[in-house]
PDB file of N, CA and C in Angstrom:
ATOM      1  N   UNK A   1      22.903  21.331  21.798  1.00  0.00           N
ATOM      2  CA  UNK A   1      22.119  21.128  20.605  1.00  0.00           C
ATOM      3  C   UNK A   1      21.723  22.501  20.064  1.00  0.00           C
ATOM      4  N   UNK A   2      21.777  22.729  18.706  1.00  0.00           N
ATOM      5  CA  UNK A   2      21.796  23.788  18.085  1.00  0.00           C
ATOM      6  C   UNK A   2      20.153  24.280  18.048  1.00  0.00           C
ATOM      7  N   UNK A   3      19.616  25.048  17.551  1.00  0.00           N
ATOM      8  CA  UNK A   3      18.170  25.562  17.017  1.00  0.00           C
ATOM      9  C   UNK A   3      18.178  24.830  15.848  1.00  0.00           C
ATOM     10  N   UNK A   4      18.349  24.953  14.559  1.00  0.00           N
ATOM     11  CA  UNK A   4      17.917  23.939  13.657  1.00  0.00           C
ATOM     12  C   UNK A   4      18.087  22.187  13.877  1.00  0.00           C
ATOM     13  N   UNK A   5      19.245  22.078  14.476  1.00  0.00           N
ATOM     14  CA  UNK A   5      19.191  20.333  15.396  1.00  0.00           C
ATOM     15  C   UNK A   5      17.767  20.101  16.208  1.00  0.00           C
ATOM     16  N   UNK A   6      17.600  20.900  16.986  1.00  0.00           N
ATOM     17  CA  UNK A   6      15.870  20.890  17.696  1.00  0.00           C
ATOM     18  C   UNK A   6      15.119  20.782  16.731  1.00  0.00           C
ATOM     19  N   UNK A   7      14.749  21.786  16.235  1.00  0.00           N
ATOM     20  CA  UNK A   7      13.346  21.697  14.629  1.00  0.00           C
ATOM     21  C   UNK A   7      13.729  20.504  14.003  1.00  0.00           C
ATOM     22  N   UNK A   8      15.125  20.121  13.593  1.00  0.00           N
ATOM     23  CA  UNK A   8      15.134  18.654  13.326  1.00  0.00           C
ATOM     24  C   UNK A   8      14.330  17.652  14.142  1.00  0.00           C
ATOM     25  N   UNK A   9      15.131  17.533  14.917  1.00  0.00           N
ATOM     26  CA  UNK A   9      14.738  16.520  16.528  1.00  0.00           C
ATOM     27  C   UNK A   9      12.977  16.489  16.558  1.00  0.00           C
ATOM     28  N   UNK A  10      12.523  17.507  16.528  1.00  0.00           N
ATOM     29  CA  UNK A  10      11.027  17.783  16.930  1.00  0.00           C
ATOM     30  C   UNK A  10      10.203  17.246  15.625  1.00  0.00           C
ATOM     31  N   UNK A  11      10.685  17.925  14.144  1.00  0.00           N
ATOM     32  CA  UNK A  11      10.049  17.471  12.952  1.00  0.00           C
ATOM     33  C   UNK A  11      10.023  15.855  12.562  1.00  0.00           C
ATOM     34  N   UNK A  12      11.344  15.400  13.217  1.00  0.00           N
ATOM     35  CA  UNK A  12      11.292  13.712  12.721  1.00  0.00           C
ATOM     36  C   UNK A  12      10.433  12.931  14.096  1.00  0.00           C
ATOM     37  N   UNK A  13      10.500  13.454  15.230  1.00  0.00           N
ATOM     38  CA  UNK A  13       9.526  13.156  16.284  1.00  0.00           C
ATOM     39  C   UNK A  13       7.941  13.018  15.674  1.00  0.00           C
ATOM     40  N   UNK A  14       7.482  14.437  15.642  1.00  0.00           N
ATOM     41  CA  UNK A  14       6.104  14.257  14.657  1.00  0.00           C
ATOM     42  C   UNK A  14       6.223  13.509  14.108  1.00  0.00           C
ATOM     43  N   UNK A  15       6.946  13.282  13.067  1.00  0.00           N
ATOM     44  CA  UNK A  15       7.023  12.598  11.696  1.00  0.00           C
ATOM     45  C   UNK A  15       6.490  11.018  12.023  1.00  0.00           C
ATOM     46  N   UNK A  16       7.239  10.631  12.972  1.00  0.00           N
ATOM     47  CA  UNK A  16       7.249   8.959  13.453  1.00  0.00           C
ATOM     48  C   UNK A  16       6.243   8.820  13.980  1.00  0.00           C
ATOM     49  N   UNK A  17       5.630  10.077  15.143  1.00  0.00           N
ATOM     50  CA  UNK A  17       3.936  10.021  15.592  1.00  0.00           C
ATOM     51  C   UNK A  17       3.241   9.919  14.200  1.00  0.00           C
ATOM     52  N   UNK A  18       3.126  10.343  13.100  1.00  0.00           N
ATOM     53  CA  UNK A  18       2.290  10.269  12.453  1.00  0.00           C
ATOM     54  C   UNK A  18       2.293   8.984  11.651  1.00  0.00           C
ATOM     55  N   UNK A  19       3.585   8.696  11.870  1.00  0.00           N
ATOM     56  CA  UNK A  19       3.567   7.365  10.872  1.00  0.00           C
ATOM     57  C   UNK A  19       3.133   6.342  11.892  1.00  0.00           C
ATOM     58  N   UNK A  20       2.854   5.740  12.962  1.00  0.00           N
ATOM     59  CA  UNK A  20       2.336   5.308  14.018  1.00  0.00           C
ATOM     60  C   UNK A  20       0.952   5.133  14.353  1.00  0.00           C
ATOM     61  N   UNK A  21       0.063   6.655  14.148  1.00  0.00           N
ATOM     62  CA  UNK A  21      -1.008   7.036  14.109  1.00  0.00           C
ATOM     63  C   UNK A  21      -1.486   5.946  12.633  1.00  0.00           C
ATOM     64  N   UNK A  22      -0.569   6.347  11.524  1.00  0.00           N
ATOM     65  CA  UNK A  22      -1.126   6.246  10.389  1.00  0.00           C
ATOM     66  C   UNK A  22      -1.423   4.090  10.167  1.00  0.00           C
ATOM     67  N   UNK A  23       0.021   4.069  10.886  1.00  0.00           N
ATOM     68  CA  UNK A  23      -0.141   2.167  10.934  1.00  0.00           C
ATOM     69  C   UNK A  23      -1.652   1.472  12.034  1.00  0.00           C
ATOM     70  N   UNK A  24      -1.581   2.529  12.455  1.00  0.00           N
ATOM     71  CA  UNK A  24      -2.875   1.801  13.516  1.00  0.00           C
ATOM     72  C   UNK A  24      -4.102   1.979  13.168  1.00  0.00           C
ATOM     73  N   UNK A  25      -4.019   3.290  12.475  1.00  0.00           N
ATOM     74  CA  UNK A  25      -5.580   3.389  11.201  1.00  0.00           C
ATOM     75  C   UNK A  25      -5.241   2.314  10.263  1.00  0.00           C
ATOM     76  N   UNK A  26      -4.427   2.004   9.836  1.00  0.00           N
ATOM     77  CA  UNK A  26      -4.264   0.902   7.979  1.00  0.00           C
ATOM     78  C   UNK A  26      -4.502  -0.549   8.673  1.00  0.00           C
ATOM     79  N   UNK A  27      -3.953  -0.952  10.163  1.00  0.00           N
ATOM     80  CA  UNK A  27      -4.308  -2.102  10.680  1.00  0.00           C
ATOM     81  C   UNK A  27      -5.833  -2.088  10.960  1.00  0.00           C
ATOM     82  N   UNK A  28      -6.652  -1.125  11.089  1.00  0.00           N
ATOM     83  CA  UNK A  28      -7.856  -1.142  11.214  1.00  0.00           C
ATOM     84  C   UNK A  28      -8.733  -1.276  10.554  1.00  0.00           C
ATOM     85  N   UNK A  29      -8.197  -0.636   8.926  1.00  0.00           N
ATOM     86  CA  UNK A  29      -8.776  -0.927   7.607  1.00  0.00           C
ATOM     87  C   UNK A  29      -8.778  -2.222   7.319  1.00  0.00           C
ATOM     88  N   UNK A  30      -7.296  -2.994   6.852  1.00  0.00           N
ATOM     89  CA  UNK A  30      -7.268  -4.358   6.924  1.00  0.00           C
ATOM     90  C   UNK A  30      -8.138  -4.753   7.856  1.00  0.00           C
ATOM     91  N   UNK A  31      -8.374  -4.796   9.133  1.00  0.00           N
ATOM     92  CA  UNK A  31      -9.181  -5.896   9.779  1.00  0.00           C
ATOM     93  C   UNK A  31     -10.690  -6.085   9.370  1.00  0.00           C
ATOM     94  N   UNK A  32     -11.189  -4.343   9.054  1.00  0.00           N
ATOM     95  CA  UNK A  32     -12.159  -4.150   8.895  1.00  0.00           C
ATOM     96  C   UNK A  32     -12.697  -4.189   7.661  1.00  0.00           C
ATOM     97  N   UNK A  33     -11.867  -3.644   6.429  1.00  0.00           N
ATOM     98  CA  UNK A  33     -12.161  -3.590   5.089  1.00  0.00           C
ATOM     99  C   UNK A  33     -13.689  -4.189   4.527  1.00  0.00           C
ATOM    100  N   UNK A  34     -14.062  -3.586   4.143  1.00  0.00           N
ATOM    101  CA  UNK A  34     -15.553  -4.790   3.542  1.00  0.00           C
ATOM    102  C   UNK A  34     -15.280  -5.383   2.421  1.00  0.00           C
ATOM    103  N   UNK A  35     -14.230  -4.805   1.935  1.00  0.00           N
ATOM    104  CA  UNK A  35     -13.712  -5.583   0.504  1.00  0.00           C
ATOM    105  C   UNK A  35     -12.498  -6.077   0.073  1.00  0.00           C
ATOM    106  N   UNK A  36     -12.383  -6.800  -0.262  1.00  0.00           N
ATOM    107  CA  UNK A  36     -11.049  -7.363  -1.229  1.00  0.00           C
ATOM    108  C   UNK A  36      -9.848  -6.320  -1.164  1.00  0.00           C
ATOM    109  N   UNK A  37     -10.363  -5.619  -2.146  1.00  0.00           N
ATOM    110  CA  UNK A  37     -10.040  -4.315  -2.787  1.00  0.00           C
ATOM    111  C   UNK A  37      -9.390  -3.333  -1.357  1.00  0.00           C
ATOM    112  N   UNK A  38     -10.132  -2.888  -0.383  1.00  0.00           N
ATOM    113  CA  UNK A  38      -9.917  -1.761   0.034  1.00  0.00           C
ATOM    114  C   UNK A  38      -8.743  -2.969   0.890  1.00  0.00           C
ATOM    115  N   UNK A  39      -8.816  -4.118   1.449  1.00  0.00           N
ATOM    116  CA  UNK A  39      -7.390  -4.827   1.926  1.00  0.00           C
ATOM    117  C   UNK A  39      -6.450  -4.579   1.462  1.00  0.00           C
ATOM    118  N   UNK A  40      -6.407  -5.146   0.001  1.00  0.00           N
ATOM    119  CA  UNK A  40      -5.176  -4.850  -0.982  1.00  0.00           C
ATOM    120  C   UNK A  40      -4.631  -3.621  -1.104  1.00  0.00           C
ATOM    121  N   UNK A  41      -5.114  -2.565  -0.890  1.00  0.00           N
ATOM    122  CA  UNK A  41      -4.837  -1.140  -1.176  1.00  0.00           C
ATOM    123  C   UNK A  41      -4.320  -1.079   0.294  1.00  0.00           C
ATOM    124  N   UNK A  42      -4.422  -1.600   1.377  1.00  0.00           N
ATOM    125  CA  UNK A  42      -4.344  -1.253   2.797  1.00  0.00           C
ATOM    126  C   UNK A  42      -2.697  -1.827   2.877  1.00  0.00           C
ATOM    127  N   UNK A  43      -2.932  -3.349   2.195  1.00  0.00           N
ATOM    128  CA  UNK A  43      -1.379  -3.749   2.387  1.00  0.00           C
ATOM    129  C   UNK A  43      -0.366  -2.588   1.368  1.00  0.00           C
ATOM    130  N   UNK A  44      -0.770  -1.971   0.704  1.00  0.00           N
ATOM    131  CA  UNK A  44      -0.167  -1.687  -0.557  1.00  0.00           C
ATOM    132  C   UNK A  44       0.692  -0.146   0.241  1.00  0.00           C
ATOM    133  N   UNK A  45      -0.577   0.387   1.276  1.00  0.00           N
ATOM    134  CA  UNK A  45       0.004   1.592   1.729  1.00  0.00           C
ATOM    135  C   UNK A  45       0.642   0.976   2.926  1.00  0.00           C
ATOM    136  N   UNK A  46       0.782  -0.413   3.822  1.00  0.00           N
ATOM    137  CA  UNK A  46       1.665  -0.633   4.388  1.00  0.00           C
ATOM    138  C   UNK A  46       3.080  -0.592   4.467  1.00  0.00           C
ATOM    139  N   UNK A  47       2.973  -1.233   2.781  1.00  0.00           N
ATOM    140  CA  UNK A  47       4.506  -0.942   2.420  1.00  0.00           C
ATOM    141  C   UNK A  47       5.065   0.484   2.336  1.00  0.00           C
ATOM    142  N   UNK A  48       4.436   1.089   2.098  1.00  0.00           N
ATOM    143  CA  UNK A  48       4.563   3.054   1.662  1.00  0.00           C
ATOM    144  C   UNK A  48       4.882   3.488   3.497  1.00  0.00           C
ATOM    145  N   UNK A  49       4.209   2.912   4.300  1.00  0.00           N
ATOM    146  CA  UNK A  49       4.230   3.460   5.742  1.00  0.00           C
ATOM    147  C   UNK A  49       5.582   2.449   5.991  1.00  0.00           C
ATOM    148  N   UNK A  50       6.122   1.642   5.989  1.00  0.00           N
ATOM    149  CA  UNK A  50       7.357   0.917   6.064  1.00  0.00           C
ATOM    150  C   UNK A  50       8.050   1.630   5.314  1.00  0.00           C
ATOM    151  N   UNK A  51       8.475   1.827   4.399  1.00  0.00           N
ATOM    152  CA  UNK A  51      10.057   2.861   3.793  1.00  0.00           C
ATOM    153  C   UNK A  51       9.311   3.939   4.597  1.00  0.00           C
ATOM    154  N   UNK A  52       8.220   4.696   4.709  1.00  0.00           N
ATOM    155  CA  UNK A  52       8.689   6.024   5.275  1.00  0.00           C
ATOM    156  C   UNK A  52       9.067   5.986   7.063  1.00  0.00           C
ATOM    157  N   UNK A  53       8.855   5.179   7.897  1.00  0.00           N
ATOM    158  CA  UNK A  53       9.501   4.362   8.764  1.00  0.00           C
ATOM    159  C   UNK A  53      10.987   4.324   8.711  1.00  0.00           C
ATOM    160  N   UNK A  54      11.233   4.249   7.544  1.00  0.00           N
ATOM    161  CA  UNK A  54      12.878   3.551   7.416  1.00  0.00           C
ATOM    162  C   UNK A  54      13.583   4.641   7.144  1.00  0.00           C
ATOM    163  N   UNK A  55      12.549   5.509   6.488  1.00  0.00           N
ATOM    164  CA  UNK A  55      13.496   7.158   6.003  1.00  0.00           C
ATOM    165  C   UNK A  55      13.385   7.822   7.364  1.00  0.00           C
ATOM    166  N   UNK A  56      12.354   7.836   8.647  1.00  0.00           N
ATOM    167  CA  UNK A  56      12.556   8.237   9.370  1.00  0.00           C
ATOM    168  C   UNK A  56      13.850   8.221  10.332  1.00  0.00           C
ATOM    169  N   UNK A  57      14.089   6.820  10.435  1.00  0.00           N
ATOM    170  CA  UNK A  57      15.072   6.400  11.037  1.00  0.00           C
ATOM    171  C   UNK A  57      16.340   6.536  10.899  1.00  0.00           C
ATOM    172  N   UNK A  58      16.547   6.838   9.196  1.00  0.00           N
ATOM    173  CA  UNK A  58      17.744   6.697   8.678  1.00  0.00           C
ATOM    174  C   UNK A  58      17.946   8.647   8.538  1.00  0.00           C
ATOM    175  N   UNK A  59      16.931   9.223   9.209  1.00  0.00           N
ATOM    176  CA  UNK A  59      17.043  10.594   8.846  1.00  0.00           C
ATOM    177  C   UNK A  59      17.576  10.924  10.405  1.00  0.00           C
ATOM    178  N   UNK A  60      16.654  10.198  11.663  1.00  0.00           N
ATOM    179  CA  UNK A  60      17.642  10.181  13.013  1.00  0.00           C
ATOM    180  C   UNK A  60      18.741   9.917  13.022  1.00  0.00           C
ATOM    181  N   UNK A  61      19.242   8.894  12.427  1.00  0.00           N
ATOM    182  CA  UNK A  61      20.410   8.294  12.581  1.00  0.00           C
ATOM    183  C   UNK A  61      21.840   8.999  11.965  1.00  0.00           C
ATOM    184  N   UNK A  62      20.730   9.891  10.624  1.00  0.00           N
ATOM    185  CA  UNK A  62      22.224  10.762   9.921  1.00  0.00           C
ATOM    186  C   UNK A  62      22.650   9.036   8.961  1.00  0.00           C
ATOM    187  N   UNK A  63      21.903   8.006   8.936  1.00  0.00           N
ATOM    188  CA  UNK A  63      23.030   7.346   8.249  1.00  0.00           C
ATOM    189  C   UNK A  63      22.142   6.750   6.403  1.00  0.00           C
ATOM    190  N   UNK A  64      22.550   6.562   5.743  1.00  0.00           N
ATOM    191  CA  UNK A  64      22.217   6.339   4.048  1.00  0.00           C
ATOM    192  C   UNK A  64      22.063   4.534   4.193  1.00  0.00           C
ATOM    193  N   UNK A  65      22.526   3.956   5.302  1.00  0.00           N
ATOM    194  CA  UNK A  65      22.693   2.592   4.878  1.00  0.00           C
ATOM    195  C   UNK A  65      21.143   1.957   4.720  1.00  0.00           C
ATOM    196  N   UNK A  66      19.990   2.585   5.205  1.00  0.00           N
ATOM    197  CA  UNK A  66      18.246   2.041   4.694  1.00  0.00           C
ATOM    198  C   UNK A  66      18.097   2.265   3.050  1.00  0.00           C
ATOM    199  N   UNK A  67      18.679   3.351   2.557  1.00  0.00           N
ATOM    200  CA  UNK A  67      18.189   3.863   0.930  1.00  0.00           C
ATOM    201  C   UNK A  67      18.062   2.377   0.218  1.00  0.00           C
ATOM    202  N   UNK A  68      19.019   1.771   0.420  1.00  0.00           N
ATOM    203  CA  UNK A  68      18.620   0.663  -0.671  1.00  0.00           C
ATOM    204  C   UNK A  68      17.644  -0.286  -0.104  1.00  0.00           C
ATOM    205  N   UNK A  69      17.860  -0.715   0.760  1.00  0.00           N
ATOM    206  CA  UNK A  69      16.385  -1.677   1.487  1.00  0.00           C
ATOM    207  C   UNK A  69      14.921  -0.724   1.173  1.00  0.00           C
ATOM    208  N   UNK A  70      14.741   0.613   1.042  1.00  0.00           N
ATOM    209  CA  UNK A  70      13.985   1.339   0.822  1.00  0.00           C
ATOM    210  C   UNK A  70      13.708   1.108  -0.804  1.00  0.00           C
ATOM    211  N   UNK A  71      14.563   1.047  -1.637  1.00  0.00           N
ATOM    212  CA  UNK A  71      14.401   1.257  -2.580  1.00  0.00           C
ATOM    213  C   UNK A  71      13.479  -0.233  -2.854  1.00  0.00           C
ATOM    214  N   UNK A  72      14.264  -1.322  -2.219  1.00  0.00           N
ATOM    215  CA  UNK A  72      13.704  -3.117  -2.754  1.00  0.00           C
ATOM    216  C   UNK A  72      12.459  -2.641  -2.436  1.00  0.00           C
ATOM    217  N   UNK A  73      11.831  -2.627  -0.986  1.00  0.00           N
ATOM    218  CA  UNK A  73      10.372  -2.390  -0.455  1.00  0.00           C
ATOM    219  C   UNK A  73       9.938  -1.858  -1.615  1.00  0.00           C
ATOM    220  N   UNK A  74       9.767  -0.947  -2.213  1.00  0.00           N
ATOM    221  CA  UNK A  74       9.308  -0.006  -2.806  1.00  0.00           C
ATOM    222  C   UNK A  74       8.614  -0.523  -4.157  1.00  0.00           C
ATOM    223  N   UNK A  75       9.891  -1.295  -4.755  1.00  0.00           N
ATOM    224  CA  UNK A  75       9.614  -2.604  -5.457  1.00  0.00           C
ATOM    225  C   UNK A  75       8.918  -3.014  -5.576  1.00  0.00           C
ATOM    226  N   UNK A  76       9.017  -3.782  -4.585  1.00  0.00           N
ATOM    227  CA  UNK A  76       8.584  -4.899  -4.384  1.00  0.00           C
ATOM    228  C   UNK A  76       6.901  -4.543  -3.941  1.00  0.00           C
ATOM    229  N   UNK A  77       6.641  -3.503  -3.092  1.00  0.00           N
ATOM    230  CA  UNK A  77       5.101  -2.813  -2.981  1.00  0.00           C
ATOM    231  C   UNK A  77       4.505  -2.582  -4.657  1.00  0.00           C
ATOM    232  N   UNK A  78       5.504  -2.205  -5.528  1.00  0.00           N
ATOM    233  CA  UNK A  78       4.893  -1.374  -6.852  1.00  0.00           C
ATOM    234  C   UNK A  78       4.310  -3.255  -7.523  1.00  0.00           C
ATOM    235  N   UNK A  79       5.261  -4.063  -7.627  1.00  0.00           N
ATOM    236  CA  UNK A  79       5.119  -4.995  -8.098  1.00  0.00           C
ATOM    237  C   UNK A  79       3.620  -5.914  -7.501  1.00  0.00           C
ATOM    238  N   UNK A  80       3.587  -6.038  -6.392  1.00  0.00           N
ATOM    239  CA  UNK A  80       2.292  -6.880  -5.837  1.00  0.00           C
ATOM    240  C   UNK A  80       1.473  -5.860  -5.564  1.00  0.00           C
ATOM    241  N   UNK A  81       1.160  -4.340  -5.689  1.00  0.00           N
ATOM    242  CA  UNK A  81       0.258  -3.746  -6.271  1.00  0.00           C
ATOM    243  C   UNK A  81      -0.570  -4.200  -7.383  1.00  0.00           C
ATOM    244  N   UNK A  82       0.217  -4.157  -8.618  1.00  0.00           N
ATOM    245  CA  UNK A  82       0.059  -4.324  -9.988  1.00  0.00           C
ATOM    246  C   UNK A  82      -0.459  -5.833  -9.866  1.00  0.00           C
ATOM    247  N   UNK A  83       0.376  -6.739  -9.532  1.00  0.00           N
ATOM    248  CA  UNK A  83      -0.033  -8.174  -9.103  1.00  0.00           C
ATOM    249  C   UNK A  83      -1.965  -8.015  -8.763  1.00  0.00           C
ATOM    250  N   UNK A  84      -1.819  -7.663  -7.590  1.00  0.00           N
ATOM    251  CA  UNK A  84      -3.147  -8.063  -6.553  1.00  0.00           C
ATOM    252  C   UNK A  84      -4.473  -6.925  -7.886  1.00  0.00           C
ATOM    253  N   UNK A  85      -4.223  -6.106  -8.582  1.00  0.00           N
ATOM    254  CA  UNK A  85      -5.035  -5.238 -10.043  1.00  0.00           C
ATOM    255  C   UNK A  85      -4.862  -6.126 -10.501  1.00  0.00           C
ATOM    256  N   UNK A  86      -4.329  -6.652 -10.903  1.00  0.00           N
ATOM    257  CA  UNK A  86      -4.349  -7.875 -12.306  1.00  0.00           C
ATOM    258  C   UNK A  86      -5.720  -8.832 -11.892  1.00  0.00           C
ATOM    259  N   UNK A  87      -5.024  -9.212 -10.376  1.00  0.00           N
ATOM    260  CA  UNK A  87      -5.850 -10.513 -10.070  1.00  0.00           C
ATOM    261  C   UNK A  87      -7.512 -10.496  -9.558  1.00  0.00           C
ATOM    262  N   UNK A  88      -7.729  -8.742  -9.198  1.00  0.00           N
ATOM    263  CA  UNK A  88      -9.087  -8.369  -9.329  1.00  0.00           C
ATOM    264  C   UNK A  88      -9.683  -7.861 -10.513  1.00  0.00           C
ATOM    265  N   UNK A  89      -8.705  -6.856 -11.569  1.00  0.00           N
ATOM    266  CA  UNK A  89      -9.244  -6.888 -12.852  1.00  0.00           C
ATOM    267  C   UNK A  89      -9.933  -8.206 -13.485  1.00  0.00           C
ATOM    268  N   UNK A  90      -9.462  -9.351 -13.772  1.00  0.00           N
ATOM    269  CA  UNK A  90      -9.917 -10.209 -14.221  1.00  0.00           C
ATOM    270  C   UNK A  90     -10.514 -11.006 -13.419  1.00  0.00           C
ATOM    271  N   UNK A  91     -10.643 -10.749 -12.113  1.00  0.00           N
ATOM    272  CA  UNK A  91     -12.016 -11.956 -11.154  1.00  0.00           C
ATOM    273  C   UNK A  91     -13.444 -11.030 -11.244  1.00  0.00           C
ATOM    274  N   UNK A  92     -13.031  -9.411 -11.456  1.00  0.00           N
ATOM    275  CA  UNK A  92     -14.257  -8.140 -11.504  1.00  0.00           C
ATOM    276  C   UNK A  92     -14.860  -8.200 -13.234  1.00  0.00           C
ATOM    277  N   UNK A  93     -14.309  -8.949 -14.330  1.00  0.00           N
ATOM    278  CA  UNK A  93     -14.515  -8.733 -15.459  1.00  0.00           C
ATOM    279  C   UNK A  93     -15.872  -9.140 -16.086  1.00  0.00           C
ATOM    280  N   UNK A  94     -16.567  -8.208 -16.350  1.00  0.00           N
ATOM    281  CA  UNK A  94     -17.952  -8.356 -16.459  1.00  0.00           C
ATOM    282  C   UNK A  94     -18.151  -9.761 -18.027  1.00  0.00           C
ATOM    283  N   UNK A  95     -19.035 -10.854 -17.544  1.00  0.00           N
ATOM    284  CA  UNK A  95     -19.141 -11.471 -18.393  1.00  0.00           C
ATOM    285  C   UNK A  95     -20.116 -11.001 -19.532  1.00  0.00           C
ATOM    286  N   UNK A  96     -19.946 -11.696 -20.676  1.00  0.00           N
ATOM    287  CA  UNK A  96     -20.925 -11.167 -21.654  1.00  0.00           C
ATOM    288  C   UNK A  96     -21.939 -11.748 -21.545  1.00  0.00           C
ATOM    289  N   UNK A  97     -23.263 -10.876 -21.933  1.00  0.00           N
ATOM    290  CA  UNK A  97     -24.914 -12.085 -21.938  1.00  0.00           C
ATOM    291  C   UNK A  97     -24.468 -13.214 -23.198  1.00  0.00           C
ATOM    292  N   UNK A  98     -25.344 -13.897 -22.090  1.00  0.00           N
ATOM    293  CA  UNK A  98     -25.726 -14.899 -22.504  1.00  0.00           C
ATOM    294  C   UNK A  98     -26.302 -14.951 -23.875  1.00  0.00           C
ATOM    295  N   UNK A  99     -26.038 -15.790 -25.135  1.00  0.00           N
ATOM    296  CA  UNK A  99     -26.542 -15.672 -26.712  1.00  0.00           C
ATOM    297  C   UNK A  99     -28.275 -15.662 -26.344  1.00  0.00           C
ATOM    298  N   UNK A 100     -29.233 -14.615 -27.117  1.00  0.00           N
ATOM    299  CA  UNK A 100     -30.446 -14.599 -26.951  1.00  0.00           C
ATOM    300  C   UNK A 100     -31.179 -16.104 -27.810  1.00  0.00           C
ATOM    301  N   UNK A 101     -31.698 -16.655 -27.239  1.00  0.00           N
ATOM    302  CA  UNK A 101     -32.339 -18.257 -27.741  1.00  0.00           C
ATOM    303  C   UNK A 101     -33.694 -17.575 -28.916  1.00  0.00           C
ATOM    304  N   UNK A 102     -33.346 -17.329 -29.847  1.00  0.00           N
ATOM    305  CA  UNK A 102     -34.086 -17.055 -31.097  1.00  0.00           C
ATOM    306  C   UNK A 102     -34.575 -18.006 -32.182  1.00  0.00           C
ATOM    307  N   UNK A 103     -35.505 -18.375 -31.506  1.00  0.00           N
ATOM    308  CA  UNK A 103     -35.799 -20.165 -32.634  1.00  0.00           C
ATOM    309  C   UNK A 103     -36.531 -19.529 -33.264  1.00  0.00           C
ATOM    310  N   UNK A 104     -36.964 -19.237 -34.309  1.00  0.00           N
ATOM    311  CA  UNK A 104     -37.802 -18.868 -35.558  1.00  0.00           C
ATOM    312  C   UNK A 104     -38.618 -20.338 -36.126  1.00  0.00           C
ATOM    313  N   UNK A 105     -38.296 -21.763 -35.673  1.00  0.00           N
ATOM    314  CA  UNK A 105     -38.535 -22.895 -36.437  1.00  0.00           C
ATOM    315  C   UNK A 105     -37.670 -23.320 -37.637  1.00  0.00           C
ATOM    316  N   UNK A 106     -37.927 -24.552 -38.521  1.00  0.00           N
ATOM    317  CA  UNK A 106     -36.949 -24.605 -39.682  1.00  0.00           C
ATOM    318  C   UNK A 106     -37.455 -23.422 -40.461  1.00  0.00           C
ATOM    319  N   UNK A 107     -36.693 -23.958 -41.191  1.00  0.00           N
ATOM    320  CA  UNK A 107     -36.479 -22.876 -42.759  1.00  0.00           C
ATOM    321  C   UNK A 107     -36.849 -23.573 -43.900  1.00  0.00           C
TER     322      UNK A 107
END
């Protein structure tokens, strides 16, 4: 094995520790989350920690055949992002007051 094959070998090693580290903090958020919100954002970077998972692998492996499954995930994360904003924008949407009850009597 060459010197830059090692710094390879060693950099995608880290790489996968951190992505590991990083899934066991985001499973902790999800469990714990106090809100809606910080869940949704938790699944949202799940998907982001899954393709970079997949680029890890496909960067050991030397092989291109993950890029497109990477690409759907990616998708498909951007899409039920936007989804799960939509569906708290409008459950968070501040209602208007109530009309002020101004009886003056007839006229």
């Amino acid at each position: 094995m060459t010197a830059p094959e090692q710094v390879d070998h060693v950099l995608l090693t880290a790489a996968v520790v951190l992505i590991l580290l990083a899934g066991a903090l985001l499973l902790a958020r999800i469990w714990r989350g106090p809100s809606m919100l910080d869940r949704a954002i938790s699944l949202d970077v799940c998907a982001a920690l899954i393709i970079a998972g997949l680029a890890a692998k496909s960067a050991f492996a030397r092989d291109p055949f993950y890029f497109p499954i990477m690409l759907v995930l990616a998708f498909l994360g951007f899409t039920g992002s936007v989804g799960i904003a939509r569906f708290i924008a409008v459950r968070d949407r501040p209602r208007p007051p109530p009309p002020a009850d101004t009886q003056e009597g007839p006229r």
